[in-house]
Tab-separated table of C-alpha atoms and ligand atoms in Angstrom:
chain	number	residue	atom	x	y	z
A	1	MET	CA	-36.674	-14.174	-6.219
A	2	ASN	CA	-34.758	-14.438	-9.455
A	3	ILE	CA	-33.276	-11.193	-10.662
A	4	LEU	CA	-31.087	-10.311	-13.586
A	5	TRP	CA	-28.259	-8.368	-11.973
A	6	THR	CA	-26.025	-6.471	-14.360
A	7	GLY	CA	-24.162	-4.476	-11.738
A	8	GLY	CA	-25.900	-1.362	-13.079
A	9	TRP	CA	-27.829	1.289	-11.161
A	10	ASP	CA	-31.351	0.018	-11.841
A	11	SER	CA	-30.855	-3.682	-11.131
A	12	THR	CA	-28.661	-2.897	-8.114
A	13	TYR	CA	-31.414	-0.662	-6.751
A	14	ARG	CA	-33.936	-3.464	-7.172
A	15	LEU	CA	-31.619	-5.979	-5.531
A	16	LEU	CA	-31.062	-3.707	-2.518
A	17	TYR	CA	-34.784	-2.981	-2.353
A	18	LEU	CA	-35.664	-6.686	-2.237
A	19	LEU	CA	-33.025	-7.333	0.415
A	20	SER	CA	-34.404	-4.438	2.487
A	21	GLU	CA	-37.809	-6.127	2.263
A	22	GLY	CA	-36.263	-9.268	3.741
A	23	LYS	CA	-36.479	-11.286	0.528
A	24	CYS	CA	-34.207	-14.107	-0.557
A	25	VAL	CA	-32.585	-13.002	-3.800
A	26	ARG	CA	-30.945	-15.155	-6.470
A	27	PRO	CA	-29.043	-12.917	-8.921
A	28	HIS	CA	-28.274	-14.050	-12.457
A	29	TYR	CA	-25.519	-12.525	-14.560
A	30	ILE	CA	-24.953	-13.357	-18.202
A	31	LYS	CA	-21.471	-12.729	-19.550
A	32	ASP	CA	-21.396	-11.250	-22.995
A	33	GLN	CA	-17.883	-11.545	-24.413
A	34	ALA	CA	-18.611	-8.826	-26.942
A	35	ARG	CA	-18.874	-6.339	-24.108
A	36	LEU	CA	-15.877	-4.430	-22.805
A	37	SER	CA	-17.625	-3.721	-19.535
A	38	THR	CA	-17.855	-7.298	-18.200
A	39	TYR	CA	-14.834	-6.921	-15.935
A	40	PHE	CA	-16.147	-3.668	-14.452
A	41	GLU	CA	-19.629	-5.097	-13.924
A	42	LEU	CA	-18.322	-8.185	-12.139
A	43	ARG	CA	-16.020	-6.065	-10.026
A	44	ALA	CA	-18.870	-3.697	-9.086
A	45	MET	CA	-21.146	-6.587	-8.122
A	46	GLU	CA	-18.444	-8.190	-6.002
A	47	SER	CA	-17.846	-4.911	-4.211
A	48	ILE	CA	-21.591	-4.318	-3.666
A	49	ARG	CA	-22.083	-7.873	-2.437
A	50	ARG	CA	-19.297	-7.448	0.097
A	51	ALA	CA	-20.702	-4.105	1.244
A	52	THR	CA	-24.193	-5.538	1.845
A	53	LEU	CA	-22.695	-7.443	4.798
A	54	ASP	CA	-22.097	-4.112	6.546
A	55	TYR	CA	-25.856	-3.389	6.688
A	56	PRO	CA	-27.429	-6.442	8.315
A	57	ASP	CA	-30.198	-4.375	9.968
A	58	ILE	CA	-31.301	-2.687	6.756
A	59	LEU	CA	-30.619	-5.483	4.268
A	60	ARG	CA	-32.393	-8.210	6.180
A	61	GLY	CA	-32.866	-10.571	3.234
A	62	THR	CA	-30.526	-13.237	1.921
A	63	LEU	CA	-28.296	-12.655	-1.073
A	64	LEU	CA	-27.593	-16.015	-2.695
A	65	PRO	CA	-24.485	-16.557	-4.848
A	66	THR	CA	-24.823	-15.136	-8.359
A	67	GLU	CA	-25.477	-17.628	-11.151
A	68	VAL	CA	-22.982	-16.617	-13.834
A	69	SER	CA	-23.424	-17.948	-17.377
A	70	GLU	CA	-21.904	-17.322	-20.769
A	71	LYS	CA	-24.248	-15.844	-23.329
A	72	SER	CA	-22.825	-18.198	-25.964
A	73	ASP	CA	-23.852	-21.219	-23.858
A	74	ILE	CA	-27.552	-20.346	-23.830
A	75	ALA	CA	-29.489	-22.814	-25.990
A	76	SER	CA	-31.812	-21.181	-28.484
A	77	VAL	CA	-35.464	-22.264	-28.140
A	78	PRO	CA	-37.240	-22.454	-31.531
A	79	ASP	CA	-40.631	-21.258	-30.181
A	80	ILE	CA	-39.003	-18.200	-28.661
A	81	HIS	CA	-37.089	-17.459	-31.825
A	82	ALA	CA	-40.360	-17.623	-33.784
A	83	ALA	CA	-42.148	-15.340	-31.296
A	84	TYR	CA	-39.298	-12.835	-31.423
A	85	ASN	CA	-39.563	-12.664	-35.201
A	86	GLU	CA	-43.312	-12.086	-34.907
A	87	ILE	CA	-42.738	-9.201	-32.504
A	88	LEU	CA	-40.171	-7.692	-34.878
A	89	LYS	CA	-42.855	-7.478	-37.557
A	90	GLN	CA	-44.664	-5.028	-35.284
A	91	PHE	CA	-41.860	-3.112	-33.618
A	92	TYR	CA	-38.247	-3.408	-32.630
A	93	VAL	CA	-37.284	-4.905	-29.291
A	94	GLY	CA	-33.704	-5.691	-28.383
A	95	GLU	CA	-32.399	-9.163	-29.110
A	96	GLN	CA	-31.389	-9.529	-25.470
A	97	TYR	CA	-35.013	-10.230	-24.559
A	98	MET	CA	-34.956	-13.231	-26.865
A	99	TRP	CA	-31.871	-14.816	-25.340
A	100	LEU	CA	-32.983	-13.894	-21.823
A	101	ALA	CA	-36.207	-15.804	-22.520
A	102	ASP	CA	-34.079	-18.721	-23.806
A	103	TYR	CA	-32.112	-18.549	-20.579
A	104	CYS	CA	-35.303	-18.615	-18.457
A	105	VAL	CA	-36.589	-21.656	-20.337
A	106	GLY	CA	-33.283	-23.466	-19.833
A	107	ARG	CA	-33.375	-22.719	-16.097
A	108	GLY	CA	-37.098	-23.273	-15.583
A	109	ILE	CA	-37.563	-19.666	-14.430
A	110	ASP	CA	-40.955	-18.088	-15.103
A	111	ASN	CA	-40.624	-14.793	-13.226
A	112	MET	CA	-37.204	-13.307	-13.847
A	113	GLU	CA	-37.090	-9.749	-12.585
A	114	ILE	CA	-35.499	-7.344	-15.022
A	115	GLY	CA	-34.558	-3.988	-13.592
A	116	VAL	CA	-34.974	-1.506	-16.401
A	117	GLU	CA	-36.636	1.844	-15.874
A	118	ASN	CA	-38.437	4.208	-18.152
A	119	ASN	CA	-38.238	2.185	-21.354
A	120	PRO	CA	-41.181	2.883	-23.704
A	121	ILE	CA	-40.451	-0.117	-25.944
A	122	VAL	CA	-40.436	-2.554	-23.045
A	123	LEU	CA	-43.568	-0.913	-21.661
A	124	GLU	CA	-45.378	-1.432	-24.941
A	125	ALA	CA	-44.261	-5.073	-25.125
A	126	VAL	CA	-45.301	-5.710	-21.516
A	127	GLU	CA	-48.710	-4.155	-22.060
A	128	SER	CA	-49.303	-6.205	-25.217
A	129	THR	CA	-50.966	-9.394	-24.051
A	130	GLY	CA	-51.166	-12.738	-25.824
A	131	TYR	CA	-48.889	-14.296	-28.417
A	132	PRO	CA	-46.154	-13.456	-29.434
A	133	TYR	CA	-45.496	-11.145	-26.457
A	134	SER	CA	-46.418	-13.660	-23.765
A	135	GLU	CA	-43.920	-16.165	-25.180
A	136	ILE	CA	-41.054	-13.822	-24.312
A	137	PHE	CA	-42.238	-11.065	-21.981
A	138	GLY	CA	-44.539	-13.377	-20.033
A	139	ARG	CA	-41.408	-14.850	-18.464
A	140	PHE	CA	-40.233	-11.566	-16.993
A	141	ASP	CA	-41.280	-9.056	-14.376
A	142	PHE	CA	-40.378	-5.406	-14.785
A	143	PRO	CA	-40.973	-4.031	-11.289
A	144	ILE	CA	-39.282	-0.651	-11.722
A	145	LEU	CA	-40.403	0.465	-15.175
A	146	SER	CA	-41.899	3.625	-13.723
A	147	VAL	CA	-39.310	4.384	-11.031
A	148	SER	CA	-36.892	7.144	-12.022
A	149	LYS	CA	-33.176	7.069	-11.239
A	150	LEU	CA	-33.588	10.049	-8.948
A	151	THR	CA	-36.380	8.305	-7.004
A	152	MET	CA	-34.040	5.331	-6.559
A	153	GLN	CA	-31.332	7.695	-5.389
A	154	THR	CA	-33.672	9.292	-2.811
A	155	TRP	CA	-34.755	5.895	-1.541
A	156	ALA	CA	-31.137	4.748	-1.207
A	157	ARG	CA	-30.124	7.941	0.583
A	158	GLU	CA	-32.974	7.590	3.093
A	159	LYS	CA	-31.913	3.995	3.776
A	160	SER	CA	-28.222	5.001	4.063
A	161	LEU	CA	-27.535	2.725	1.094
A	162	LEU	CA	-26.467	5.342	-1.438
A	163	PRO	CA	-22.749	4.418	-1.184
A	164	LEU	CA	-23.702	0.888	-2.285
A	165	LEU	CA	-25.830	2.055	-5.174
A	166	GLU	CA	-23.027	4.336	-6.272
A	167	ARG	CA	-20.697	1.362	-6.632
A	168	SER	CA	-22.844	0.200	-9.550
A	169	TRP	CA	-21.345	0.263	-13.040
A	170	PHE	CA	-23.142	1.620	-16.092
A	171	CYS	CA	-20.791	2.268	-19.030
A	172	HIS	CA	-20.569	-0.259	-21.904
A	173	THR	CA	-17.342	1.106	-23.370
A	174	PRO	CA	-15.142	2.259	-20.483
A	175	THR	CA	-11.999	4.258	-21.141
A	176	ARG	CA	-8.581	2.669	-20.888
A	177	ASP	CA	-8.085	4.076	-17.428
A	178	GLY	CA	-11.348	2.495	-16.252
A	179	HIS	CA	-13.768	5.419	-16.277
A	180	PRO	CA	-17.219	5.766	-17.862
A	181	CYS	CA	-16.942	7.048	-21.446
A	182	GLY	CA	-19.815	9.541	-21.535
A	183	VAL	CA	-21.002	8.646	-25.045
A	184	CYS	CA	-22.375	5.097	-24.971
A	185	HIS	CA	-26.108	4.547	-24.522
A	186	PRO	CA	-26.037	3.766	-20.779
A	187	CYS	CA	-23.802	6.786	-20.132
A	188	GLU	CA	-26.241	8.978	-22.043
A	189	VAL	CA	-29.204	7.541	-20.104
A	190	SER	CA	-27.348	8.136	-16.837
A	191	ILE	CA	-26.587	11.755	-17.654
A	192	LYS	CA	-30.142	12.418	-18.833
A	193	GLY	CA	-31.475	10.731	-15.701
A	194	GLY	CA	-29.623	13.203	-13.476
A	195	MET	CA	-26.623	10.992	-12.779
A	196	GLY	CA	-24.073	13.179	-14.547
A	197	TYR	CA	-22.234	13.704	-11.267
A	198	ARG	CA	-21.136	10.056	-11.425
A	199	LEU	CA	-19.082	10.650	-14.575
A	200	PRO	CA	-15.674	12.303	-14.675
A	201	LEU	CA	-15.451	15.754	-16.254
A	202	LYS	CA	-13.814	14.400	-19.423
A	203	ALA	CA	-16.748	12.037	-19.972
A	204	ARG	CA	-19.269	14.841	-19.508
A	205	VAL	CA	-17.373	16.974	-22.000
A	206	ARG	CA	-17.510	14.108	-24.516
A	207	TYR	CA	-21.230	13.791	-23.891
A	208	TYR	CA	-21.918	17.473	-24.507
A	209	LEU	CA	-19.735	17.562	-27.604
A	210	ARG	CA	-21.763	14.691	-28.944
A	211	VAL	CA	-25.269	15.830	-28.096
A	212	LEU	CA	-24.795	19.511	-28.746
A	213	PRO	CA	-23.406	20.066	-32.231
A	214	ARG	CA	-24.070	23.792	-31.902
A	215	VAL	CA	-21.803	23.985	-28.869
A	216	LYS	CA	-19.163	22.312	-30.995
A	217	ALA	CA	-19.593	24.891	-33.753
A	218	LEU	CA	-19.298	27.673	-31.208
A	219	LEU	CA	-16.210	26.160	-29.641
A	220	LYS	CA	-14.480	25.989	-33.009
A	221	GLN	CA	-14.244	29.767	-32.798
A	222	PHE	CA	-11.848	29.188	-29.913
A	223	PRO	CA	-9.383	26.752	-31.481
A	224	ARG	CA	-7.036	26.222	-28.561
A	225	PHE	CA	-9.842	25.514	-26.121
A	226	TYR	CA	-11.543	23.308	-28.690
A	227	HIS	CA	-8.319	21.406	-29.213
A	228	THR	CA	-8.079	20.668	-25.485
A	229	LEU	CA	-11.635	19.347	-25.393
A	230	TYR	CA	-11.112	17.414	-28.586
A	231	SER	CA	-8.112	15.672	-27.076
A	232	PHE	CA	-10.331	14.520	-24.187
A	233	LYS	CA	-12.600	12.978	-26.731
A	234	HIS	CA	-9.973	11.050	-28.619
A	235	HIS	CA	-7.281	10.189	-26.116
A	236	ARG	CA	-9.239	7.921	-23.885
B	1	LIG	ZN1	-20.151	4.855	-21.504
Protein backbone atom coordinates (compact mmCIF):
# COMPACT_ATOMS: atom_id res chain seq x y z
CA MET A 1 0.00 0.00 0.00
CA ASN A 2 1.31 3.41 -0.92
CA ILE A 3 0.69 6.07 1.68
CA LEU A 4 1.68 9.69 1.91
CA TRP A 5 3.25 9.92 5.35
CA THR A 6 3.81 13.42 6.66
CA GLY A 7 4.68 12.45 10.21
CA GLY A 8 1.41 14.06 11.30
CA TRP A 9 -1.35 12.59 13.47
CA ASP A 10 -3.73 11.53 10.70
CA SER A 11 -1.28 9.84 8.34
CA THR A 12 0.56 8.23 11.26
CA TYR A 13 -2.74 6.83 12.51
CA ARG A 14 -3.45 5.38 9.07
CA LEU A 15 0.04 3.91 8.83
CA LEU A 16 -0.28 2.23 12.24
CA TYR A 17 -3.77 1.02 11.34
CA LEU A 18 -2.54 -0.62 8.13
CA LEU A 19 0.37 -2.24 9.95
CA SER A 20 -2.03 -3.57 12.61
CA GLU A 21 -4.03 -5.13 9.77
CA GLY A 22 -0.89 -6.93 8.64
CA LYS A 23 -0.44 -4.87 5.48
CA CYS A 24 2.80 -4.07 3.71
CA VAL A 25 3.15 -0.30 3.74
CA ARG A 26 5.30 1.89 1.49
CA PRO A 27 5.39 5.45 2.89
CA HIS A 28 6.15 8.44 0.68
CA TYR A 29 7.39 11.75 2.03
CA ILE A 30 7.81 14.86 -0.07
CA LYS A 31 10.22 17.46 1.23
CA ASP A 32 9.05 21.00 0.82
CA GLN A 33 11.96 23.37 1.39
CA ALA A 34 9.58 26.24 2.04
CA ARG A 35 8.44 24.50 5.19
CA LEU A 36 10.13 25.04 8.53
CA SER A 37 8.73 21.81 9.88
CA THR A 38 10.59 19.36 7.61
CA TYR A 39 13.24 18.56 10.21
CA PHE A 40 10.63 17.89 12.90
CA GLU A 41 8.52 15.74 10.58
CA LEU A 42 11.48 13.60 9.54
CA ARG A 43 12.59 13.26 13.13
CA ALA A 44 9.08 12.24 14.24
CA MET A 45 8.81 9.63 11.48
CA GLU A 46 12.21 8.18 12.33
CA SER A 47 11.23 7.92 15.98
CA ILE A 48 7.85 6.34 15.15
CA ARG A 49 9.47 3.90 12.73
CA ARG A 50 11.93 2.80 15.40
CA ALA A 51 9.14 2.42 17.96
CA THR A 52 7.04 0.20 15.68
CA LEU A 53 9.70 -2.50 16.18
CA ASP A 54 8.69 -2.71 19.85
CA TYR A 55 5.17 -3.90 18.92
CA PRO A 56 5.67 -6.90 16.64
CA ASP A 57 2.48 -8.62 17.87
CA ILE A 58 0.24 -5.63 17.25
CA LEU A 59 1.94 -4.15 14.18
CA ARG A 60 2.14 -7.36 12.20
CA GLY A 61 2.58 -5.74 8.79
CA THR A 62 5.77 -4.66 7.06
CA LEU A 63 6.94 -1.07 7.05
CA LEU A 64 9.07 -0.53 3.96
CA PRO A 65 11.68 2.26 3.82
CA THR A 66 10.18 5.69 3.16
CA GLU A 67 10.56 7.07 -0.36
CA VAL A 68 11.76 10.63 0.22
CA SER A 69 11.61 13.13 -2.65
CA GLU A 70 12.11 16.84 -3.11
CA LYS A 71 9.01 18.76 -4.11
CA SER A 72 11.09 20.77 -6.59
CA ASP A 73 12.10 17.56 -8.40
CA ILE A 74 8.53 16.53 -9.24
CA ALA A 75 7.91 16.92 -12.97
CA SER A 76 4.76 18.84 -13.82
CA VAL A 77 2.31 16.90 -16.02
CA PRO A 78 0.46 19.18 -18.48
CA ASP A 79 -2.84 17.22 -18.32
CA ILE A 80 -2.87 17.48 -14.55
CA HIS A 81 -2.07 21.16 -14.64
CA ALA A 82 -5.00 21.68 -17.04
CA ALA A 83 -7.37 19.64 -14.83
CA TYR A 84 -6.30 21.59 -11.75
CA ASN A 85 -7.12 24.86 -13.49
CA GLU A 86 -10.54 23.49 -14.45
CA ILE A 87 -11.25 22.55 -10.84
CA LEU A 88 -10.20 26.03 -9.70
CA LYS A 89 -12.93 27.51 -11.89
CA GLN A 90 -15.43 25.71 -9.66
CA PHE A 91 -13.86 25.87 -6.23
CA TYR A 92 -10.53 26.17 -4.50
CA VAL A 93 -8.49 23.08 -3.72
CA GLY A 94 -4.94 23.27 -2.43
CA GLU A 95 -2.12 23.20 -4.95
CA GLN A 96 -0.59 20.25 -3.12
CA TYR A 97 -3.14 17.95 -4.75
CA MET A 98 -1.83 18.98 -8.15
CA TRP A 99 1.80 18.20 -7.40
CA LEU A 100 0.85 15.04 -5.50
CA ALA A 101 -0.95 13.88 -8.66
CA ASP A 102 2.20 14.77 -10.66
CA TYR A 103 4.20 12.70 -8.21
CA CYS A 104 1.83 9.70 -8.60
CA VAL A 105 2.10 9.88 -12.38
CA GLY A 106 5.89 9.99 -12.19
CA ARG A 107 5.93 6.94 -9.91
CA GLY A 108 3.16 5.00 -11.65
CA ILE A 109 1.03 5.04 -8.48
CA ASP A 110 -2.74 4.97 -8.96
CA ASN A 111 -3.94 4.55 -5.38
CA MET A 112 -1.93 6.78 -3.09
CA GLU A 113 -3.53 6.91 0.33
CA ILE A 114 -3.78 10.40 1.74
CA GLY A 115 -4.56 10.60 5.42
CA VAL A 116 -6.59 13.75 5.89
CA GLU A 117 -9.68 13.83 8.06
CA ASN A 118 -12.74 15.98 8.11
CA ASN A 119 -11.94 18.18 5.12
CA PRO A 120 -15.10 19.44 3.35
CA ILE A 121 -13.21 20.65 0.27
CA VAL A 122 -11.53 17.30 -0.28
CA LEU A 123 -14.83 15.54 0.34
CA GLU A 124 -16.53 17.61 -2.34
CA ALA A 125 -13.70 16.94 -4.81
CA VAL A 126 -13.75 13.21 -4.06
CA GLU A 127 -17.51 13.01 -4.51
CA SER A 128 -17.36 14.88 -7.82
CA THR A 129 -16.92 12.21 -10.47
CA GLY A 130 -15.57 12.57 -13.99
CA TYR A 131 -13.19 15.12 -15.47
CA PRO A 132 -11.47 17.24 -14.15
CA TYR A 133 -11.73 15.64 -10.69
CA SER A 134 -10.82 12.12 -11.79
CA GLU A 135 -7.60 13.40 -13.37
CA ILE A 136 -6.30 14.42 -9.95
CA PHE A 137 -8.43 12.89 -7.20
CA GLY A 138 -8.89 9.61 -9.05
CA ARG A 139 -5.27 8.84 -8.18
CA PHE A 140 -5.81 9.06 -4.44
CA ASP A 141 -7.66 7.24 -1.69
CA PHE A 142 -8.87 9.14 1.35
CA PRO A 143 -9.62 6.33 3.80
CA ILE A 144 -10.03 8.43 6.94
CA LEU A 145 -12.02 11.44 5.75
CA SER A 146 -14.74 10.70 8.28
CA VAL A 147 -12.60 9.50 11.19
CA SER A 148 -12.15 12.14 13.90
CA LYS A 149 -8.89 12.73 15.74
CA LEU A 150 -10.49 11.58 18.97
CA THR A 151 -11.66 8.32 17.35
CA MET A 152 -8.07 7.75 16.20
CA GLN A 153 -6.88 8.46 19.71
CA THR A 154 -9.33 5.92 21.19
CA TRP A 155 -8.29 3.30 18.67
CA ALA A 156 -4.60 3.88 19.43
CA ARG A 157 -5.19 3.74 23.18
CA GLU A 158 -7.06 0.43 22.89
CA LYS A 159 -4.19 -1.00 20.84
CA SER A 160 -1.58 0.37 23.29
CA LEU A 161 -0.20 2.45 20.41
CA LEU A 162 -1.02 5.92 21.72
CA PRO A 163 2.62 6.68 22.66
CA LEU A 164 3.53 6.13 18.99
CA LEU A 165 0.74 8.31 17.68
CA GLU A 166 1.75 11.01 20.11
CA ARG A 167 5.22 11.15 18.58
CA SER A 168 3.63 12.56 15.43
CA TRP A 169 4.39 16.16 14.48
CA PHE A 170 1.75 18.66 13.38
CA CYS A 171 2.99 22.27 13.49
CA HIS A 172 4.12 24.01 10.27
CA THR A 173 5.92 26.88 11.99
CA PRO A 174 7.55 25.51 15.15
CA THR A 175 9.05 27.85 17.71
CA ARG A 176 12.79 28.29 18.00
CA ASP A 177 12.94 25.91 20.91
CA GLY A 178 11.18 23.21 18.87
CA HIS A 179 7.61 23.36 20.15
CA PRO A 180 4.32 23.66 18.25
CA CYS A 181 3.39 27.32 17.70
CA GLY A 182 -0.34 27.23 18.42
CA VAL A 183 -1.34 29.59 15.60
CA CYS A 184 -0.62 27.86 12.29
CA HIS A 185 -3.41 25.98 10.52
CA PRO A 186 -2.44 22.46 11.68
CA CYS A 187 -2.06 23.69 15.27
CA GLU A 188 -5.52 25.24 15.09
CA VAL A 189 -6.99 22.03 13.63
CA SER A 190 -5.30 20.02 16.39
CA ILE A 191 -6.67 22.21 19.16
CA LYS A 192 -10.17 22.22 17.65
CA GLY A 193 -9.98 18.45 17.24
CA GLY A 194 -9.42 17.98 20.97
CA MET A 195 -5.65 17.68 20.81
CA GLY A 196 -4.89 20.85 22.75
CA TYR A 197 -3.18 18.80 25.45
CA ARG A 198 -0.36 18.10 22.98
CA LEU A 199 0.63 21.77 22.83
CA PRO A 200 2.61 23.60 25.49
CA LEU A 201 0.78 26.22 27.55
CA LYS A 202 2.44 29.11 25.69
CA ALA A 203 1.14 27.77 22.37
CA ARG A 204 -2.39 27.42 23.74
CA VAL A 205 -2.25 30.98 25.04
CA ARG A 206 -1.20 32.18 21.57
CA TYR A 207 -4.08 30.22 20.07
CA TYR A 208 -6.67 31.76 22.38
CA LEU A 209 -5.30 35.26 21.91
CA ARG A 210 -5.68 34.76 18.20
CA VAL A 211 -9.11 33.17 18.04
CA LEU A 212 -10.73 35.14 20.81
CA PRO A 213 -10.33 38.86 20.20
CA ARG A 214 -12.79 39.59 22.99
CA VAL A 215 -10.58 37.79 25.49
CA LYS A 216 -7.77 40.02 24.29
CA ALA A 217 -9.86 43.14 24.85
CA LEU A 218 -10.73 41.95 28.33
CA LEU A 219 -7.13 41.15 29.16
CA LYS A 220 -6.04 44.65 28.17
CA GLN A 221 -7.79 45.81 31.32
CA PHE A 222 -5.09 43.93 33.20
CA PRO A 223 -1.95 45.34 31.59
CA ARG A 224 0.70 43.43 33.51
CA PHE A 225 -0.96 40.08 32.92
CA TYR A 226 -1.58 40.99 29.30
CA HIS A 227 2.06 41.94 28.90
CA THR A 228 3.15 38.52 30.16
CA LEU A 229 0.87 36.75 27.69
CA TYR A 230 1.89 39.08 24.91
CA SER A 231 5.53 38.22 25.49
CA PHE A 232 4.66 34.54 25.02
CA LYS A 233 3.22 35.45 21.69
CA HIS A 234 6.18 37.38 20.39
CA HIS A 235 9.23 35.84 21.99
CA ARG A 236 9.08 32.44 20.44
ZN1 LIG B 1 1.84 25.52 14.63
